[in-house]
Short mmCIF file of C-alpha atoms and ligand atoms in Angstrom, two decimals:
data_model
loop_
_atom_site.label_atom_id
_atom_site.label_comp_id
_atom_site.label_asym_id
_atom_site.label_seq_id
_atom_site.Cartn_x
_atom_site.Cartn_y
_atom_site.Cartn_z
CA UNK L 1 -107.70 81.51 -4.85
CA UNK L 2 -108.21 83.59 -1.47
CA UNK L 3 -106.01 85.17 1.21
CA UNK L 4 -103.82 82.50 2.56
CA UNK L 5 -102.36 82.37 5.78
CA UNK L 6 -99.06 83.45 5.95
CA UNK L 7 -97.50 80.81 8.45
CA UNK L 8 -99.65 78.45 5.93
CA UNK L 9 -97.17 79.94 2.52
CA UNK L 10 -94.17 79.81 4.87
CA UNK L 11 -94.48 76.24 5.67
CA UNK L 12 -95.34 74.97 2.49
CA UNK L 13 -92.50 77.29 1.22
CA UNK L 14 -90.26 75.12 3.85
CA UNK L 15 -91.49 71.65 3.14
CA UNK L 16 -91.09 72.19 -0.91
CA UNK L 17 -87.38 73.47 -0.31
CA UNK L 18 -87.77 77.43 -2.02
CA UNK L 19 -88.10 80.94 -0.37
CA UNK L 20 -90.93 83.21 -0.33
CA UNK L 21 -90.22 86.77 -1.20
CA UNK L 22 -91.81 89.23 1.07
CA UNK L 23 -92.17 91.94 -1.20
CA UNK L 24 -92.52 96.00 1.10
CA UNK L 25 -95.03 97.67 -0.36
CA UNK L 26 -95.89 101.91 0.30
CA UNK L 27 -98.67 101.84 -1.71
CA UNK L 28 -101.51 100.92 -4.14
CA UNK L 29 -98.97 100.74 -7.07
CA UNK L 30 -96.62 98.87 -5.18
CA UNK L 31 -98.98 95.67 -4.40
CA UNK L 32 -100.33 95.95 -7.75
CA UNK L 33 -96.89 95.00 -9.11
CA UNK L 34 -95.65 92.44 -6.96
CA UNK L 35 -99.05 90.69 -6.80
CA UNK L 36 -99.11 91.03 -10.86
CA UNK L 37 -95.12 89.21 -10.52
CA UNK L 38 -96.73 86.35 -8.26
CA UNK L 39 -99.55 85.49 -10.48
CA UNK L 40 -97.07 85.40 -14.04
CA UNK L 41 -94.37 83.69 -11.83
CA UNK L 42 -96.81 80.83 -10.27
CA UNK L 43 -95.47 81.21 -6.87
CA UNK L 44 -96.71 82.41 -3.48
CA UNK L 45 -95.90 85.91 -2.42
CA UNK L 46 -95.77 87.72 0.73
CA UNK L 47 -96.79 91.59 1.03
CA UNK L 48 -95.87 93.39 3.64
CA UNK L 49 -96.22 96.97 5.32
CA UNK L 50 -93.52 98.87 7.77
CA UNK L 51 -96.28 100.44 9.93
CA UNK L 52 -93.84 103.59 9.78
CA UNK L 53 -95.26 104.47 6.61
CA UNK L 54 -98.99 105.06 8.51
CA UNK L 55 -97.98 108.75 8.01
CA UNK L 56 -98.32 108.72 4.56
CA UNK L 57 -100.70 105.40 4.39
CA UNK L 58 -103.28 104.41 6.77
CA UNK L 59 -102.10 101.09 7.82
CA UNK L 60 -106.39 99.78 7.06
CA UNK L 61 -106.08 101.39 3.70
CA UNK L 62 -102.93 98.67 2.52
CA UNK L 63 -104.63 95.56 4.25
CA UNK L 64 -108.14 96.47 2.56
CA UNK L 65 -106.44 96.44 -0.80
CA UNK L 66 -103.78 94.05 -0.67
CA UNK L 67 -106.50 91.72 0.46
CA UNK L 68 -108.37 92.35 -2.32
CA UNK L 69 -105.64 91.45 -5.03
CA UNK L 70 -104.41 88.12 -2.66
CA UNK L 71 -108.37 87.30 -3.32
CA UNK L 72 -108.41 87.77 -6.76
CA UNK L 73 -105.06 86.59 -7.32
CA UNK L 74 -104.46 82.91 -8.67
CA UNK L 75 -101.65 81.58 -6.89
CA UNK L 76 -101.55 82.49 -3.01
CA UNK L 77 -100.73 85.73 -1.15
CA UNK L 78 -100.47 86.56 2.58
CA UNK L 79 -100.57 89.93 3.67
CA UNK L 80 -98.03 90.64 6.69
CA UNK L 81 -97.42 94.10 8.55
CA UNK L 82 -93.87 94.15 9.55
CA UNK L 83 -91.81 95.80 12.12
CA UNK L 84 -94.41 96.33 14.91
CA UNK L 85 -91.75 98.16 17.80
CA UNK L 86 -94.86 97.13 20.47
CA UNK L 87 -98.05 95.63 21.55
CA UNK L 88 -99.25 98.68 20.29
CA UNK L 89 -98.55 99.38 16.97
CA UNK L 90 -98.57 95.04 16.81
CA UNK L 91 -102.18 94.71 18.12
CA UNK L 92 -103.14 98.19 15.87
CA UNK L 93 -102.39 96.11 12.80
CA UNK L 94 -104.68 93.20 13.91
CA UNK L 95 -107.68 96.31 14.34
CA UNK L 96 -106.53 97.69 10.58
CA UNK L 97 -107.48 93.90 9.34
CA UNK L 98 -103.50 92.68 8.79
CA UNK L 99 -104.23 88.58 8.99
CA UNK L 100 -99.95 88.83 10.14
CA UNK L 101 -97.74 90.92 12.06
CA UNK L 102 -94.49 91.20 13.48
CA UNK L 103 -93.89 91.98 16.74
CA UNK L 104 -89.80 93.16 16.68
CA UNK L 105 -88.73 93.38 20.54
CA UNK L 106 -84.98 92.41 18.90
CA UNK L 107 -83.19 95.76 20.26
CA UNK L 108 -84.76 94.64 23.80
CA UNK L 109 -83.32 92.37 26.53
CA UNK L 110 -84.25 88.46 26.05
CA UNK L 111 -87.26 88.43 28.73
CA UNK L 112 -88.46 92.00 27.40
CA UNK L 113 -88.58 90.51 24.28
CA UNK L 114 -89.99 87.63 25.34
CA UNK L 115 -92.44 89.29 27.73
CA UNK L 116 -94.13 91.58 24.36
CA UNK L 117 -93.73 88.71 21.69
CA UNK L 118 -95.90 86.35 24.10
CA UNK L 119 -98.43 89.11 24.61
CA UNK L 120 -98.63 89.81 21.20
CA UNK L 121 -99.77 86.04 19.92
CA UNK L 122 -102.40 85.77 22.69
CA UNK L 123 -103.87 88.59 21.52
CA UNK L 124 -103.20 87.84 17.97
CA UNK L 125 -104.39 84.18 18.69
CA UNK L 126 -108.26 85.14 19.65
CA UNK L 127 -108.03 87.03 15.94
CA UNK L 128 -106.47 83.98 14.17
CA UNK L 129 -103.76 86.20 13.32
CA UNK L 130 -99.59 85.23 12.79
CA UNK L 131 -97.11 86.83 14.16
CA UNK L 132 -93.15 87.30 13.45
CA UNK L 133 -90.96 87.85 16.15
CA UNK L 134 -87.21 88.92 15.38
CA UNK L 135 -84.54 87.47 18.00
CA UNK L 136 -80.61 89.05 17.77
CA UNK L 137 -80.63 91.92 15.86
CA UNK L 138 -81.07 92.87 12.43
CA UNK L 139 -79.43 96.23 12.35
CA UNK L 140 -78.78 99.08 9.59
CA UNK L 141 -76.29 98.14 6.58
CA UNK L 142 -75.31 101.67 7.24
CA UNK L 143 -73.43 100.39 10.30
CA UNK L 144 -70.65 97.89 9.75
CA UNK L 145 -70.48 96.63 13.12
CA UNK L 146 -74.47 95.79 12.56
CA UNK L 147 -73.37 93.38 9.67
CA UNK L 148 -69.79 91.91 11.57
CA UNK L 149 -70.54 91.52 14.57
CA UNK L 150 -71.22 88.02 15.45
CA UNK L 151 -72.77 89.04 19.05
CA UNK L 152 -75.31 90.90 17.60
CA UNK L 153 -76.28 87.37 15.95
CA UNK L 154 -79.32 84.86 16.88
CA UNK L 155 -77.87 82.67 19.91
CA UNK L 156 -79.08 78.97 18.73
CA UNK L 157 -79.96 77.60 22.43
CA UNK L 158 -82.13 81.05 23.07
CA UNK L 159 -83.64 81.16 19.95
CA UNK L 160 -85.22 77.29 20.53
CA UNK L 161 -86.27 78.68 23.94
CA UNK L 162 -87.75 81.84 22.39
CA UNK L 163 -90.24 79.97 20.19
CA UNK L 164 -91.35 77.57 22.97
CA UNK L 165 -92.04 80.75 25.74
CA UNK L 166 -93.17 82.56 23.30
CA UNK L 167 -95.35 80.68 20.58
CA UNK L 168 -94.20 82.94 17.87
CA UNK L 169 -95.25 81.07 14.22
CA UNK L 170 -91.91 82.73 12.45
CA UNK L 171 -88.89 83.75 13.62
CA UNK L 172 -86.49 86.54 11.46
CA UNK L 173 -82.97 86.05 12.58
CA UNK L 174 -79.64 87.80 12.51
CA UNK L 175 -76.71 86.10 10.56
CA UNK L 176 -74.87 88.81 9.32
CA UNK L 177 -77.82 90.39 7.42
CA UNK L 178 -79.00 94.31 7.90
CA UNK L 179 -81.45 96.73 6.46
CA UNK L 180 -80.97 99.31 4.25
CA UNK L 181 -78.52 99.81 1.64
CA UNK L 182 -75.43 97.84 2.64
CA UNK L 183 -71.62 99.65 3.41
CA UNK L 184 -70.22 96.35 2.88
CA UNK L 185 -71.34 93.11 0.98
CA UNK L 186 -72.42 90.58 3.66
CA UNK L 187 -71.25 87.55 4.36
CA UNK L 188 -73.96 85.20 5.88
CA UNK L 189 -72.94 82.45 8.63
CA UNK L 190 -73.96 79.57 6.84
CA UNK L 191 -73.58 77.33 9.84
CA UNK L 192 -75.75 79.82 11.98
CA UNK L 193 -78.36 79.50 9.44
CA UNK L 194 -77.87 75.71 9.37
CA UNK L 195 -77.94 75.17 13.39
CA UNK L 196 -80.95 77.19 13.04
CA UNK L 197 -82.64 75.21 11.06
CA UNK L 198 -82.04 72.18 12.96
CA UNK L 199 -82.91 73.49 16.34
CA UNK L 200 -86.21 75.89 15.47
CA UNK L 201 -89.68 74.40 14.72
CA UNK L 202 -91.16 77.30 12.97
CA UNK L 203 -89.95 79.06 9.75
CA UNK L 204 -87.17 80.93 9.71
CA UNK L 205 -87.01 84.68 8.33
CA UNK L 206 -84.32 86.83 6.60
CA UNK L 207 -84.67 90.57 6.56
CA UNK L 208 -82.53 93.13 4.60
CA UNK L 209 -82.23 90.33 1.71
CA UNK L 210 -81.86 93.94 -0.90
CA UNK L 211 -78.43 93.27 -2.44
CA UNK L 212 -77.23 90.25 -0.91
CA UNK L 213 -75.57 88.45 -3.51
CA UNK L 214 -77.64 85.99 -5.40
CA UNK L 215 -75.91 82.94 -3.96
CA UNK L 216 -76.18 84.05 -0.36
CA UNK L 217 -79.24 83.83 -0.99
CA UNK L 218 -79.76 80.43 -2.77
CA UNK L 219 -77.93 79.10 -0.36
CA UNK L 220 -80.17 80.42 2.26
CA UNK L 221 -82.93 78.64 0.41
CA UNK L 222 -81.15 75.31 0.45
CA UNK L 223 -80.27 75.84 3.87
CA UNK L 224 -84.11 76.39 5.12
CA UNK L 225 -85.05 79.81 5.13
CA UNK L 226 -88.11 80.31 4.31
CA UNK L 227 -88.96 84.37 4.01
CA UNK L 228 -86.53 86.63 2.42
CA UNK L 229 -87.53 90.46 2.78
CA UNK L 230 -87.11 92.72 0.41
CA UNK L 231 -87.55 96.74 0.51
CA UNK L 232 -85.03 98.68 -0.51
CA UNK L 233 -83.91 96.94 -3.37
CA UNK L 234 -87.64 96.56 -4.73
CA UNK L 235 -88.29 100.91 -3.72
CA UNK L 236 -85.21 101.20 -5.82
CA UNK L 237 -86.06 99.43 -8.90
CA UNK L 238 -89.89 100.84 -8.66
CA UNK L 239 -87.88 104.50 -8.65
CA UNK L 240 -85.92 103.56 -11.67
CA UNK L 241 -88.87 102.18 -13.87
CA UNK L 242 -90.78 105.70 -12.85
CA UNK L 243 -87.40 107.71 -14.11
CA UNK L 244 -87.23 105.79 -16.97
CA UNK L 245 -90.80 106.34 -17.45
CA UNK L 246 -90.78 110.31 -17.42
CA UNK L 247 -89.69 112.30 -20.09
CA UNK L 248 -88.71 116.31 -19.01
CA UNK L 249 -89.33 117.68 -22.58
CA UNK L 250 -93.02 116.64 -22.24
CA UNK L 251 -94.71 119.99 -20.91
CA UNK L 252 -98.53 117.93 -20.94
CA UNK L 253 -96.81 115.05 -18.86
CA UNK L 254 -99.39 113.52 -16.98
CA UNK L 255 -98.35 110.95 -13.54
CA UNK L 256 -100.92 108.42 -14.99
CA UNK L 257 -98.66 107.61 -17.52
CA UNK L 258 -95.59 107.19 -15.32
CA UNK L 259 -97.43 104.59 -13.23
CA UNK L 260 -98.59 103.31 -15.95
CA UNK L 261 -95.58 102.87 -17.69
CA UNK L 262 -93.24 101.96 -14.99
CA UNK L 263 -95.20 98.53 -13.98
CA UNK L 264 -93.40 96.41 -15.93
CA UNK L 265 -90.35 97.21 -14.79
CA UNK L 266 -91.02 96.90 -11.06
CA UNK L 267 -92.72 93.72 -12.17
CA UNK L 268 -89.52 92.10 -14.15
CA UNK L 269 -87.51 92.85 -10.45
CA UNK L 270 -89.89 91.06 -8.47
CA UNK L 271 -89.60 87.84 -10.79
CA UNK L 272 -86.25 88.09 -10.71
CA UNK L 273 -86.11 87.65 -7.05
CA UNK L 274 -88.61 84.81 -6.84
CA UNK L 275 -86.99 82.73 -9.77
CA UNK L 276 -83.68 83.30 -7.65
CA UNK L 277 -85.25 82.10 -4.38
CA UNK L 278 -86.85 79.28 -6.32
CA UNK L 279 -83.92 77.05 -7.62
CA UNK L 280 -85.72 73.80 -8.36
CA UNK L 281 -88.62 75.63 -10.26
CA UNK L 282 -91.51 74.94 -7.99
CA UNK L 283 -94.85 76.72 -9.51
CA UNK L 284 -98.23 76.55 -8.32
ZN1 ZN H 1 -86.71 94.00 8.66
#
């Protein structure tokens, strides 16, 4: 089955009522693993890069190979970069070969954000590439006021006027979600999410989905949302399966084993997560 378009996943994901997870990856090991959780769970996956990993990765490197396993793989995978903070680091992921990117003007003014999303899908468009845009603010869990405070949230009249200036195919919003490890469990705005729905044509995102609890997020799913991100959580459980994979007494150790070993843990978290997001069962 070959790469598939990501706004293709995320409206089939929308019409056939369950949630994509978009899995952060940081490296080879990292794809591996969530693509190998797609292909035993029988659902679509999304992998995705922050582009402020390109220190350690070259952003060309992770598209090259995660568009290798979406064409091998047998159910269908879209390959995203996330969090582009410009036309710049946006339009750099269309040259590395990303087929998706998001453009996140969020922390901007409406028209500045409006201004770099637009520019960022005409240029996208002559590549045939998606693109994400973020409107409100998905802050840092670190931050309470980032999770509380309902100003910081998607306005539902602006956010229907965003996607028409704008053209974005996806649209992450905030509803009481954040990145990062959380200071305080979240409590989403249901009705946000639900007005949402109702007033936005294109599918709808969720970011900082790590350890919102697991009927937040079903109920996300029945309410519409059709992209749940997760990175910290999955980072997290990859670092546990490679501690539970080492052993300090072995002197010979070699890191082979530890990758090798720690798969199918990081594997067993990713299904989790999709068989949560997927309450009626849907398989490919
Ligand atoms: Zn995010």
């Amino acid at each position: 089955m070959p790469l598939r378009k990501v706004n293709d996943i995320l409206q089939h994901a929308t019409e056939h009522h369950y949630g994509v997870a978009a899995i952060n990856v940081f490296n080879y090991e990292t794809v591996k693993w969530a693509a190998e959780a797609a292909n035993r769970e029988r659902v679509p996956l999304i992998i995705q890069l922050y582009p402020g990993f390109s220190g350690y990765i070259a952003l060309h490197h992770v598209a090259n190979f995660a568009k290798e396993f979406a064409q091998q793989s047998e159910v269908p995978i879209g390959v995203h970069l996330d969090h582009s903070a410009s036309y710049e680091i946006a339009v750099s992921g269309i040259k590395a070969g990303f087929p998706s990117v998001m453009v996140d003007g969020s922390a901007l003014p409406y028209a500045e954000n409006a201004a770099v999303t637009a520019a960022v899908v005409r240029t996208a468009a002559v590549f045939g590439v998606d693109v994400e845009a973020e409107l409100g603010h998905v802050g840092s869990g670190a931050n309470l006021d980032d999770i509380v405070n309902s100003d910081r949230y998607t306005n539902v009249e602006e956010a229907k006027k965003f996607v028409e200036e704008t053209g974005c195919g996806s649209l992450a919003v905030a509803v009481g979600n954040a990145h990062g490890n959380y200071v305080q469990t979240p409590n989403l705005d249901f009705e946000r999410i639900r007005k949402l729905r109702a007033a936005v044509p294109v599918p709808l995102v969720l970011h900082g989905c790590s350890d919102i609890p697991h009927d937040q997020l079903q109920e996300s799913v029945r309410l519409g949302m059709s992209k749940f991100n997760i990175a910290t959580e999955y980072f997290r459980a990859c670092y546990s399966a490679m501690a539970a994979a080492t052993d300090p007494e072995n002197k010979n150790g070699s890191m082979t084993q530890i990758m090798m070993d720690a798969a199918e843990g990081a594997i067993d978290f990713v299904r989790g997560k999709m068989r949560l997001l997927n309450p009626n069962g849907y398989t490919i």
